[in-house]
Coordinates of C-alpha atoms in Angstrom, one line a residue:
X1 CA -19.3 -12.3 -0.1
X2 CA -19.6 -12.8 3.9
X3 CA -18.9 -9.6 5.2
X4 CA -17.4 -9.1 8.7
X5 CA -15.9 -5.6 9.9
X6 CA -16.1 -3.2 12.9
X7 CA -16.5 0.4 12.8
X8 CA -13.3 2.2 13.4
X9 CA -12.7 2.9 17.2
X10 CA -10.4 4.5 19.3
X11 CA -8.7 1.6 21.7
X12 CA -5.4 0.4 22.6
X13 CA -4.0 -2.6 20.0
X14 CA -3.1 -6.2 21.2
X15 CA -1.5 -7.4 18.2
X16 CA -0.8 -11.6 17.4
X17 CA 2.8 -13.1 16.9
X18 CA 3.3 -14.4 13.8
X19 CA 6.7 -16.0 12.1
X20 CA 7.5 -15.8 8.2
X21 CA 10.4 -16.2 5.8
X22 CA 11.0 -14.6 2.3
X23 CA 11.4 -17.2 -0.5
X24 CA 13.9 -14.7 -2.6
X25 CA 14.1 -17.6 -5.4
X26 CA 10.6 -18.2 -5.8
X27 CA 9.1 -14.9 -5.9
X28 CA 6.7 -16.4 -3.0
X29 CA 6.5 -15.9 0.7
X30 CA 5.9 -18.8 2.8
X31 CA 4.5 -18.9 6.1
X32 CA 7.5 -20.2 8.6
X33 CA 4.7 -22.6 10.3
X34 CA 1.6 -24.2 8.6
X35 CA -0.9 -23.2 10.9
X36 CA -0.5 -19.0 10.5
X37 CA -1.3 -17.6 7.5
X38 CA 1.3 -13.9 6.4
X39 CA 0.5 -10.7 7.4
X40 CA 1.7 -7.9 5.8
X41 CA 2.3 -3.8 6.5
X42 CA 1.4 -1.1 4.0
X43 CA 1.6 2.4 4.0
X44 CA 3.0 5.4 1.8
X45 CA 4.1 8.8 1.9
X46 CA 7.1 8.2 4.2
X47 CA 10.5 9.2 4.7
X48 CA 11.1 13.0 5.3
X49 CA 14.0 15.1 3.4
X50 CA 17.1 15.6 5.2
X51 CA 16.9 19.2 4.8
X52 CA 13.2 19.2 6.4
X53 CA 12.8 21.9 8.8
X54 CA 10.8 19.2 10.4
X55 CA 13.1 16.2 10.3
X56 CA 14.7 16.7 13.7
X57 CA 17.7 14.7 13.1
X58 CA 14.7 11.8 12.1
X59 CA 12.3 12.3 15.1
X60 CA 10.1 14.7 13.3
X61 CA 7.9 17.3 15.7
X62 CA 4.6 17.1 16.7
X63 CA 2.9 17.2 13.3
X64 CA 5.4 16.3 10.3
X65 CA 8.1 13.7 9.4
X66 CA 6.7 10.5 11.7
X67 CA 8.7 8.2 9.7
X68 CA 10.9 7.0 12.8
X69 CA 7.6 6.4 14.5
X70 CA 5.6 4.5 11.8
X71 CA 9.0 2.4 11.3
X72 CA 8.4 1.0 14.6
X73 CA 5.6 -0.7 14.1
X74 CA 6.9 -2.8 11.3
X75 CA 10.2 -3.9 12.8
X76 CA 10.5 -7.2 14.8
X77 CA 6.6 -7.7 14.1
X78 CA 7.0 -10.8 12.0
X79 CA 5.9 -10.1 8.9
X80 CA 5.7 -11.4 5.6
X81 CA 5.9 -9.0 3.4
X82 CA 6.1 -4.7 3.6
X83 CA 4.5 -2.5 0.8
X84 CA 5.8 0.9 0.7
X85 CA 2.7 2.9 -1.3
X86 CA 5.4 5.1 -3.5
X87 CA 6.3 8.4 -2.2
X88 CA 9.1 6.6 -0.3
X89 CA 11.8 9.8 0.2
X90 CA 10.8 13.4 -0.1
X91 CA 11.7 15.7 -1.9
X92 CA 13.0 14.5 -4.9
X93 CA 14.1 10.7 -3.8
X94 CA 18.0 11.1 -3.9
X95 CA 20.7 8.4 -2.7
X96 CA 22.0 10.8 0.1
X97 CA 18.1 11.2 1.3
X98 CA 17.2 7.4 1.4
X99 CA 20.6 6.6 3.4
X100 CA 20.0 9.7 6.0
X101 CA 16.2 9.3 6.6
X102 CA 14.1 6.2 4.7
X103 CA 16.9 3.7 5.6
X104 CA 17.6 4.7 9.5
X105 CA 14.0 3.9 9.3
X106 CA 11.9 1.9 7.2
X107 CA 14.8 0.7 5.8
X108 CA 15.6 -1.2 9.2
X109 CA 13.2 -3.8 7.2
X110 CA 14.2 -3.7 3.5
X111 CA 14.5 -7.4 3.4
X112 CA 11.6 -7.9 3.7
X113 CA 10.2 -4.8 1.4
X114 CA 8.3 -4.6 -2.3
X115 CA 8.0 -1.3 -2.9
X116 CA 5.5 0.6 -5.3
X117 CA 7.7 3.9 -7.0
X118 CA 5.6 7.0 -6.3
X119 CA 6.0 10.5 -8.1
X120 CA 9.1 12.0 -5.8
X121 CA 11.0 9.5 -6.8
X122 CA 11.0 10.3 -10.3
X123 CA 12.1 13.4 -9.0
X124 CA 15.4 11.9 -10.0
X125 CA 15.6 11.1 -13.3
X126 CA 14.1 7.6 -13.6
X127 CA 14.1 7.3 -10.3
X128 CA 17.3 5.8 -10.3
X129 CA 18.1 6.3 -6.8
X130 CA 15.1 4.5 -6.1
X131 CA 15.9 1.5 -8.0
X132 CA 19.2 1.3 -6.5
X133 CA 18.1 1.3 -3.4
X134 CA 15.7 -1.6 -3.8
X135 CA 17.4 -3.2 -6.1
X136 CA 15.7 -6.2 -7.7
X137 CA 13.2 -5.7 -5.3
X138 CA 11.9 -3.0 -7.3
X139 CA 11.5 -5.1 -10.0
X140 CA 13.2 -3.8 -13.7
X141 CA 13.6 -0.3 -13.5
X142 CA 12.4 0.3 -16.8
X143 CA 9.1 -0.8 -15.9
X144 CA 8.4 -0.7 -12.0
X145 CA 5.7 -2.9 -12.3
X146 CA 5.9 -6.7 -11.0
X147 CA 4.2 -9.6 -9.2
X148 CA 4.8 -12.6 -6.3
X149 CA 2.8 -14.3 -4.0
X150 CA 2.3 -15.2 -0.7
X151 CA 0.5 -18.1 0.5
X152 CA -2.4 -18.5 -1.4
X153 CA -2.6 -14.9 -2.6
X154 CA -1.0 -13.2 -6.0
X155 CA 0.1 -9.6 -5.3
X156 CA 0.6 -7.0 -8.0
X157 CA 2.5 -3.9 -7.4
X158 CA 1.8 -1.0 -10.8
X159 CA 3.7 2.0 -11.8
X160 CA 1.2 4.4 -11.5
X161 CA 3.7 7.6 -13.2
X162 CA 2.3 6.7 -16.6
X163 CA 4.3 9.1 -18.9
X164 CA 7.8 6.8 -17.6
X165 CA 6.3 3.7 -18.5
X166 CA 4.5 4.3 -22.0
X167 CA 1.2 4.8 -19.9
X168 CA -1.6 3.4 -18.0
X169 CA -4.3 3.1 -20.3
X170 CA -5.8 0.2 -22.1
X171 CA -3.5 -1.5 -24.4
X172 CA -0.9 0.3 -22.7
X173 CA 2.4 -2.0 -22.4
X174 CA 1.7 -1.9 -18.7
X175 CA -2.3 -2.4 -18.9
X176 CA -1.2 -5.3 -21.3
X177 CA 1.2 -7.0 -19.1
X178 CA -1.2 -6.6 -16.0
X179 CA -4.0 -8.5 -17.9
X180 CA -1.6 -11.1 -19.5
X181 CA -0.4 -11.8 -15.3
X182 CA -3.7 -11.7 -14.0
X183 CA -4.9 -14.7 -16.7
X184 CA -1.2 -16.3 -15.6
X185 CA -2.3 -16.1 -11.8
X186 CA -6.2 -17.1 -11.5
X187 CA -5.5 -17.2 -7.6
X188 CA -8.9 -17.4 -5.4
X189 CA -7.7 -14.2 -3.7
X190 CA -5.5 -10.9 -5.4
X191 CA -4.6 -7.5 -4.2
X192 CA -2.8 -4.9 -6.1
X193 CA -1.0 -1.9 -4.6
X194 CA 0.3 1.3 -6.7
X195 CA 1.0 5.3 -5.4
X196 CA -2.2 7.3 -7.1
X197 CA -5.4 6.3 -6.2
X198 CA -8.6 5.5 -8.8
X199 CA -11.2 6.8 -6.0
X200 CA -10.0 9.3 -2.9
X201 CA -11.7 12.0 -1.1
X202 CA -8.8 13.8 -0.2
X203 CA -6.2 16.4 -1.7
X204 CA -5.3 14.8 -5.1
X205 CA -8.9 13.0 -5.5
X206 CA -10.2 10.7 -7.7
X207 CA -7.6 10.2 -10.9
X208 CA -9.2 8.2 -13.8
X209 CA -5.9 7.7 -15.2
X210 CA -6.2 4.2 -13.3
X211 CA -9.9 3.1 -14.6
X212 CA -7.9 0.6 -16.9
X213 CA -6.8 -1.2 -13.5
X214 CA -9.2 -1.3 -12.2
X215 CA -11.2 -2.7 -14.9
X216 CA -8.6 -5.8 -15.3
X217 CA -8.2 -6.2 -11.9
X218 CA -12.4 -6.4 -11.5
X219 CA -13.1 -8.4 -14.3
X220 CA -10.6 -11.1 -12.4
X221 CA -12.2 -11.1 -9.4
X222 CA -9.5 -9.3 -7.6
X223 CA -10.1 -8.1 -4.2
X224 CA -7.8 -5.7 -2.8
X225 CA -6.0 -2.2 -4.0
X226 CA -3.8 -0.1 -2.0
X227 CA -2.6 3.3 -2.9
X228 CA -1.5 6.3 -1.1
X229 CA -0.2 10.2 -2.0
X230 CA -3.5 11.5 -0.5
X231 CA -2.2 11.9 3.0
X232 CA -4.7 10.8 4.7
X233 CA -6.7 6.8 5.4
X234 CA -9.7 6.2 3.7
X235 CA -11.5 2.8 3.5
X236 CA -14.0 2.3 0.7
X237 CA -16.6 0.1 0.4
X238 CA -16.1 -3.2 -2.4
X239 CA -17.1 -1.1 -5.4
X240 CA -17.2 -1.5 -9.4
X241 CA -14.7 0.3 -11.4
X242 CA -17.6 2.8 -12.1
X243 CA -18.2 3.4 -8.6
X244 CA -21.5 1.0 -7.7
X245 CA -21.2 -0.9 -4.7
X246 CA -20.6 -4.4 -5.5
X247 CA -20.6 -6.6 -2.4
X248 CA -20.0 -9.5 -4.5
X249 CA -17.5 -9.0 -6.7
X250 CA -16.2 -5.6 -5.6
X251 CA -12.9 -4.2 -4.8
X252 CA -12.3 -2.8 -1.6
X253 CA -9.8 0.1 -2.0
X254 CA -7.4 1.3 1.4
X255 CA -5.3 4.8 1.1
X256 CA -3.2 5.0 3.1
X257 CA -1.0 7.3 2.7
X258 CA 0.0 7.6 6.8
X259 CA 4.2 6.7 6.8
X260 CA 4.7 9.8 8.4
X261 CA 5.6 12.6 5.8
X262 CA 2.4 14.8 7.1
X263 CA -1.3 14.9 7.1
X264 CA -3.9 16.4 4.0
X265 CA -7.3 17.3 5.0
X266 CA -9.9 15.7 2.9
X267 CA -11.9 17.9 0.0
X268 CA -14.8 15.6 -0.5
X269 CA -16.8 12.6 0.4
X270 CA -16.5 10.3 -2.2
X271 CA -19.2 7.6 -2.9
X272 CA -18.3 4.4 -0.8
X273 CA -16.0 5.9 1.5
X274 CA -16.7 4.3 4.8
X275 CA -14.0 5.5 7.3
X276 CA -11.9 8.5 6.8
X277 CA -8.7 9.8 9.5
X278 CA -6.6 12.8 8.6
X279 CA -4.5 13.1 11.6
X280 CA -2.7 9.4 12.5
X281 CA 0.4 8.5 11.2
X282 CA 0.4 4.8 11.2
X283 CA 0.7 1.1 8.9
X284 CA -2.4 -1.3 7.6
X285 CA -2.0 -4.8 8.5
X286 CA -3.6 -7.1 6.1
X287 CA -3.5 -10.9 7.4
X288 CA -3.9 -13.3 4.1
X289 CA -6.2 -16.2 4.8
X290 CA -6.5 -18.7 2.1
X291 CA -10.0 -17.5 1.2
X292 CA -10.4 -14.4 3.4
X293 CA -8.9 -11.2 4.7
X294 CA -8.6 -9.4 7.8
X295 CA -7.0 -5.7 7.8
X296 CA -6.5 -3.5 11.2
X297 CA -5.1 0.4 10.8
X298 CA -2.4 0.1 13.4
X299 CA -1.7 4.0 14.4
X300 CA 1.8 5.3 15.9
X301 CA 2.3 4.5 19.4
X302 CA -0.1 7.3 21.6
X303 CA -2.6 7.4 19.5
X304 CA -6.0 5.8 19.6
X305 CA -7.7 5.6 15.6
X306 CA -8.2 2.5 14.2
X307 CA -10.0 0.8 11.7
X308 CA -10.6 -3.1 11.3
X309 CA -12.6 -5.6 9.8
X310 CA -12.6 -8.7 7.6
X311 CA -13.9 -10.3 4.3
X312 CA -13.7 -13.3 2.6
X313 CA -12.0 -13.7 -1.4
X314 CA -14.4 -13.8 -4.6

């Protein structure tokens, strides 16, 4: 594994231009022109309830409900893809709440969206509000969990609420169709978003309910997961599902729980963790190379964290 990244820094962002269409039909996203590879924009934890004393008709205040502002880095930036992290629309993920706060917002790009269902959603019994939103999108709602690619990468977004899909565990219905899709797809390069994360120093913490991902997703080679709900960024370093760096066959794991519902402290300093920010609101970008990565922390506009780097597929 050749290993390139830069210690987070505080500077202003000159981002590229890049041009890409979503293949509805195919389930793939194909770069518009040959020579630029897709870049997509993650993040979770989003959208603000109406009813917030901090929504501010959808501007938020100094320290809550950034939504609006996180939005704007996402819209007209030519991306591929967008992977909300789950969480989507506080409190409890309601029709009324996605069409007054997520959609004025984030929504400006839900052609473009594959969303991961987080915990408030199911807030609403099966997150039915959530599924209607997104629609196919979503994938089936009895499951939430699904898979596309883009370029030369297979993506894999889980339903990490375990007790609404018959669990998480191994030979788990889920855990089953995740290992049957992963021997399906032997792409050179996979990433795999869901809400909870397997390793996180922040409010929530480390949740072993996931190890069974993990260990699928590291016995194929896999090299990226995405997760939010902690509040917070956090990078770790390509790691084993037991927690032993593993620069060659290690998954590197982002939080990023920064869409603009608020901020958590962190708790602890897990093993691995390499960069840590509690007080930016903002989207990863990942750019998908055919056998490499690149990923840059793009914060809300007036403020200076970021975090980049790249690495090369397994």
């Amino acid at each position: 594994m050749n290993i390139r990244f830069l210690a987070p820094v505080s500077l202003a962002i000159s981002l590229s231009s890049f041009s890409y269409i979503l293949a509805t039909q195919s389930q793939e996203v194909k770069p518009a022109k040959a020579s630029k590879d897709p870049i997509i924009a993650a993040a979770g934890d989003i959208a603000c309830a109406p009813t917030s004393p901090n929504y501010n008709r959808g501007n938020g205040t100094a320290d809550a409900c950034h939504m609006k502002a996180t939005s704007n880095l996402i819209v007209n930036a030519d991306l591929a893809v967008v992977l909300p992290l789950g969480d989507i629309q506080y409190e409890t993920g309601t029709a009324s709440a996605f069409q007054q706060s997520y959609n004025p917002t984030w929504g400006r790009v839900k052609s473009i969206t594959r969303p991961a269902v987080g915990n408030h959603e199911y807030a609403t019994t099966g997150a039915k509000d959530y599924y209607s939103y997104f629609g196919a999108a979503a994938g089936d709602s009895s499951k939430g969990y699904y898979s596309y690619n883009i370029g030369k990468w297979h993506i894999i977004a889980l339903n990490s609420n375990c007790s609404e899909v018959g669990g998480c565990g191994a030979g788990s219905p889920q855990e089953q169709w995740l290992q049957a899709d992963l021997k399906a797809h032997p792409s050179a390069c996979t990433l795999a978003y869901w809400h909870h994360p397997r390793f996180s120093s922040g409010k929530h913490g480390s949740d072993s309910n996931y190890d069974a991902f993990w260990q699928d997703l590291y016995a194929s080679g896999a090299e990226i997961v995405l997760n939010g709900h902690d509040h917070d960024y956090e990078r770790f370093a390509p790691q084993s599902p037991s927690a032993k760096v593993d620069e060659k066959r290690g998954i590197r794991q982002f939080v990023v729980g920064t869409g603009g519902k608020n901020h958590y402290r962190f708790v602890s300093n897990q093993p691995n963790s390499q960069v840590r920010n509690s007080d930016t609101y903002g989207v990863l970008k990942l750019t998908l190379h055919p056998q490499s990565y690149t990923w840059e922390f793009v914060p809300e506009a007036g403020k200076t964290f970021t975090d980049k780097g790249s690495d090369s597929c397994h």
